[in-house]
Amino acid sequence: MATSHIRTTRDGGVATVELHRLDKLNALTLDMLDGLVSTAHELGRDRSLRAVIIAGSGESFCAGLDFATVMSDRAGLWRAFAPRPWRGTNTFQEACWAYRRLPVPVVAAVHGNCLGGGLQIALGADFRVTTPDARWSVLEGRWGLIPDMSGIQALSEQVGKDVAKRLTMTAEVLDGERAVELGLASEVALDPRERAGALVDELLTRSPDALASAKRLFEGTWHRGPRHTFARERVEQLGLLVAANTRRARSAAFARTTPEYADRGRRLLP
């Protein structure tokens, strides 16, 4: 798959989604946001997909929104800002949150700039591996704005309320090590792509149905009460108990062999 400045490659069941606008440090245009959305939706329909890595080409993960380019297309800006009632997101938000909906693990490999909209794209991943010297910032505050690409929701799930407020209000720039300390990033690595690949390799040894269920549970219950969470646990577990990939995982565990999984199954229960 290839969309303007968004490149997607496949290696078996692993897709790498790469921001590729080298001359602008991968700063986001409306076309790139559309590309991120359409790529996520296409990947979500593929049952052979096992994991996704999001990365940036060149010297930067993403330098944020290219305001000059975006503001020059007022009609496109308003179209992108309008929400989709059936999803509850507009294009800016869906470019990040669509990756939360993917039924597979998503890992962001961050280097260089991870600013503004770029930080929010990284927060759309399940895991974030960063170089120690990467630059992380909720940069919208510098321009008199707030993070509106699903950033408020994502920050509320990753860091404490006081930290989220401070980062949003000050636009403080953090290095990768500090981002890990605060919970914005998952871990530091000198080569985040290599580390992301190693994490994906580990995840590929687990049932794709179990990974999908785990992700759905955490995404759907994180701010809900115990009663709701317990009910969702029961529903997901019932489906897994009769899934073919669960039998494969169990057989491989007893035999101490590497399991070979089929494509992710359909959800047996709503």
XYZ file of C-alpha atoms in Angstrom:
270
model
C 0.000 0.000 0.000
C 1.159 3.549 -0.700
C -0.604 6.840 -0.081
C 0.906 10.278 -0.553
C 3.698 10.540 2.049
C 2.376 7.440 3.851
C 4.161 4.236 2.901
C 2.993 0.821 4.052
C 5.019 -2.348 3.582
C 4.300 -5.928 4.608
C 6.551 -8.670 5.914
C 4.275 -11.647 6.421
C 1.662 -10.629 8.965
C 3.522 -7.486 10.063
C 2.766 -4.124 8.451
C 5.060 -1.105 8.759
C 3.318 2.242 8.306
C 5.880 4.930 7.588
C 5.494 8.692 7.491
C 7.610 9.765 4.533
C 7.852 13.513 3.994
C 11.571 13.921 4.359
C 11.913 17.597 3.450
C 9.508 18.605 6.259
C 10.560 16.151 8.989
C 7.322 14.258 8.300
C 5.145 17.218 9.299
C 1.508 16.341 8.695
C -0.664 17.522 5.818
C -4.367 16.841 5.329
C -3.434 14.303 2.688
C -1.192 12.479 5.159
C -3.979 12.394 7.725
C -6.313 10.909 5.123
C -3.604 8.379 4.294
C -3.216 7.338 7.925
C -6.971 6.878 8.229
C -7.425 4.874 5.028
C -4.375 2.734 5.824
C -5.692 1.853 9.276
C -9.129 0.990 7.914
C -7.650 -1.219 5.200
C -5.373 -3.001 7.655
C -8.288 -3.567 9.997
C -10.092 -5.614 7.337
C -7.129 -7.992 6.921
C -7.450 -11.066 9.156
C -3.930 -12.203 8.314
C -2.505 -9.057 9.946
C -0.632 -9.812 13.159
C 1.026 -6.517 14.162
C 1.738 -2.964 12.998
C 4.837 -0.796 13.406
C 4.457 2.971 12.915
C 7.658 4.875 12.144
C 9.016 7.975 10.458
C 11.505 8.171 7.601
C 14.661 10.226 7.718
C 15.591 12.323 10.730
C 12.237 12.519 12.483
C 9.222 10.531 13.571
C 6.870 13.480 13.043
C 7.318 17.211 13.611
C 3.583 17.796 14.068
C 1.055 19.545 11.868
C 2.298 21.624 8.934
C 0.160 24.650 9.771
C 1.092 26.655 6.685
C 0.000 23.878 4.336
C -3.107 22.913 6.277
C -4.354 26.472 6.822
C -3.974 27.262 3.119
C -6.747 24.758 2.350
C -9.651 26.137 4.355
C -12.278 23.958 2.679
C -10.220 20.823 3.285
C -9.570 21.901 6.873
C -13.264 22.213 7.660
C -14.027 18.879 6.003
C -11.312 17.230 8.087
C -12.608 18.920 11.248
C -16.183 17.691 10.803
C -16.884 14.592 12.940
C -18.015 11.234 11.621
C -21.123 10.520 13.745
C -20.787 6.755 13.305
C -17.257 6.769 14.765
C -17.238 9.839 16.986
C -14.014 11.160 15.431
C -13.030 13.643 12.771
C -10.115 13.065 10.385
C -7.546 14.534 12.780
C -8.690 12.240 15.583
C -9.265 9.169 13.421
C -5.686 9.370 12.082
C -4.558 8.395 15.591
C -7.504 6.583 17.146
C -8.069 4.209 14.214
C -4.865 2.450 15.286
C -6.338 1.924 18.753
C -9.210 0.086 17.072
C -6.976 -2.286 15.124
C -7.346 -5.786 16.618
C -3.560 -6.270 16.631
C -0.677 -4.794 18.649
C 0.629 -1.483 17.292
C 4.163 -0.315 18.141
C 5.459 3.193 17.443
C 9.213 3.505 16.821
C 10.109 7.104 17.687
C 13.255 9.078 16.895
C 14.012 12.741 16.318
C 10.933 14.925 16.661
C 7.720 13.602 18.196
C 5.833 16.857 18.486
C 2.196 17.912 18.588
C 0.241 15.754 16.178
C 3.208 13.406 15.962
C 3.039 12.742 19.693
C -0.671 12.039 19.359
C -0.025 9.546 16.552
C 2.506 7.811 18.809
C -0.079 7.710 21.606
C -2.431 5.937 19.210
C -0.077 2.946 19.362
C -0.191 0.328 22.113
C 3.545 0.595 22.774
C 6.085 3.348 22.099
C 9.833 2.736 21.793
C 11.930 5.906 21.701
C 15.535 6.923 21.313
C 16.901 8.589 24.459
C 17.403 11.889 22.628
C 14.036 12.068 20.841
C 12.087 15.313 21.382
C 8.583 14.800 22.797
C 6.167 17.679 23.304
C 2.469 18.497 23.435
C 3.496 21.408 21.274
C 0.034 22.807 20.547
C 0.271 25.040 23.617
C 3.023 27.034 21.912
C 0.549 28.025 19.206
C -2.293 28.821 21.599
C -4.067 25.516 20.936
C -4.855 22.239 22.671
C -4.128 18.674 21.506
C -7.238 17.709 19.526
C -6.068 14.640 17.569
C -7.403 12.353 20.331
C -4.610 13.684 22.560
C -6.693 14.591 25.599
C -8.167 11.096 25.798
C -4.811 9.422 25.158
C -2.977 11.561 27.719
C -5.639 10.801 30.327
C -4.897 7.096 29.858
C -1.102 7.400 29.931
C -0.159 9.913 32.618
C -1.547 11.503 35.753
C -3.952 14.417 35.421
C -1.438 16.912 36.786
C 1.225 15.745 34.325
C -1.229 15.871 31.415
C -2.236 19.412 32.359
C 1.353 20.569 32.726
C 2.477 19.106 29.409
C -0.548 20.582 27.644
C -0.318 24.004 29.237
C 3.468 24.493 29.043
C 4.355 22.710 25.763
C 7.465 21.504 27.593
C 9.900 19.536 25.411
C 11.051 16.228 26.918
C 13.752 13.821 25.828
C 12.961 10.154 25.329
C 14.182 9.071 28.743
C 11.957 11.617 30.480
C 9.024 10.576 28.265
C 9.447 7.028 29.579
C 9.657 8.257 33.175
C 6.359 10.114 32.792
C 4.610 7.271 30.966
C 4.339 8.850 27.520
C 6.698 6.251 26.071
C 7.101 2.575 26.950
C 10.865 2.097 26.736
C 14.129 3.560 25.461
C 16.244 1.946 22.747
C 19.142 3.216 20.664
C 17.485 1.608 17.630
C 13.723 1.834 18.209
C 12.833 0.071 14.960
C 14.981 -2.892 15.846
C 13.475 -3.026 19.329
C 9.955 -2.636 17.929
C 10.650 -5.569 15.633
C 11.890 -7.680 18.546
C 8.759 -6.893 20.543
C 6.593 -7.808 17.556
C 8.484 -11.090 17.166
C 7.671 -11.898 20.778
C 3.999 -11.045 20.270
C 3.823 -13.242 17.179
C 4.364 -16.277 19.425
C 0.966 -15.605 21.051
C -2.465 -16.375 19.686
C -3.742 -13.547 17.470
C -7.216 -14.120 18.915
C -5.944 -13.697 22.478
C -4.066 -10.524 21.536
C -7.175 -9.087 19.885
C -9.287 -9.924 22.939
C -6.764 -8.410 25.329
C -6.607 -5.198 23.323
C -10.400 -4.941 23.104
C -10.708 -5.468 26.846
C -8.203 -2.819 27.830
C -9.470 -0.318 25.275
C -13.100 -0.913 26.210
C -12.848 -1.046 30.000
C -9.954 1.178 31.107
C -12.165 3.872 32.626
C -15.158 1.635 33.331
C -16.236 0.048 36.606
C -15.506 -3.515 37.755
C -18.975 -4.853 36.903
C -18.676 -3.800 33.262
C -15.104 -5.125 33.051
C -16.014 -8.493 34.579
C -18.826 -8.948 32.052
C -16.503 -8.106 29.158
C -13.899 -10.543 30.496
C -16.449 -13.356 30.488
C -17.569 -12.614 26.935
C -14.046 -12.510 25.540
C -12.948 -15.617 27.418
C -15.923 -17.664 26.191
C -14.919 -16.905 22.624
C -11.302 -17.834 23.271
C -12.176 -21.114 24.959
C -13.626 -22.475 21.698
C -11.178 -20.785 19.295
C -8.968 -22.936 17.084
C -5.935 -20.745 17.750
C -6.365 -21.343 21.486
C -6.100 -25.070 20.876
C -2.962 -24.464 18.831
C -1.436 -22.380 21.609
C -2.273 -25.012 24.231
C -0.909 -27.888 22.159
C 2.333 -26.020 21.453
C 2.726 -25.127 25.144
C 2.383 -28.771 26.206
C 4.730 -29.951 23.443
C 7.154 -27.086 24.071
C 7.135 -26.196 20.384
C 6.528 -22.961 18.507
C 2.834 -22.635 17.645
C 1.679 -22.059 14.085
C -1.454 -19.954 14.102
C -4.186 -19.520 11.534
C -5.551 -16.092 10.639
C -7.332 -14.245 13.402
C -10.834 -15.638 13.873
C -14.065 -13.712 13.865
C -15.491 -12.621 17.179
C -17.941 -15.297 18.258
C -19.815 -12.975 20.615
C -20.614 -9.238 20.389
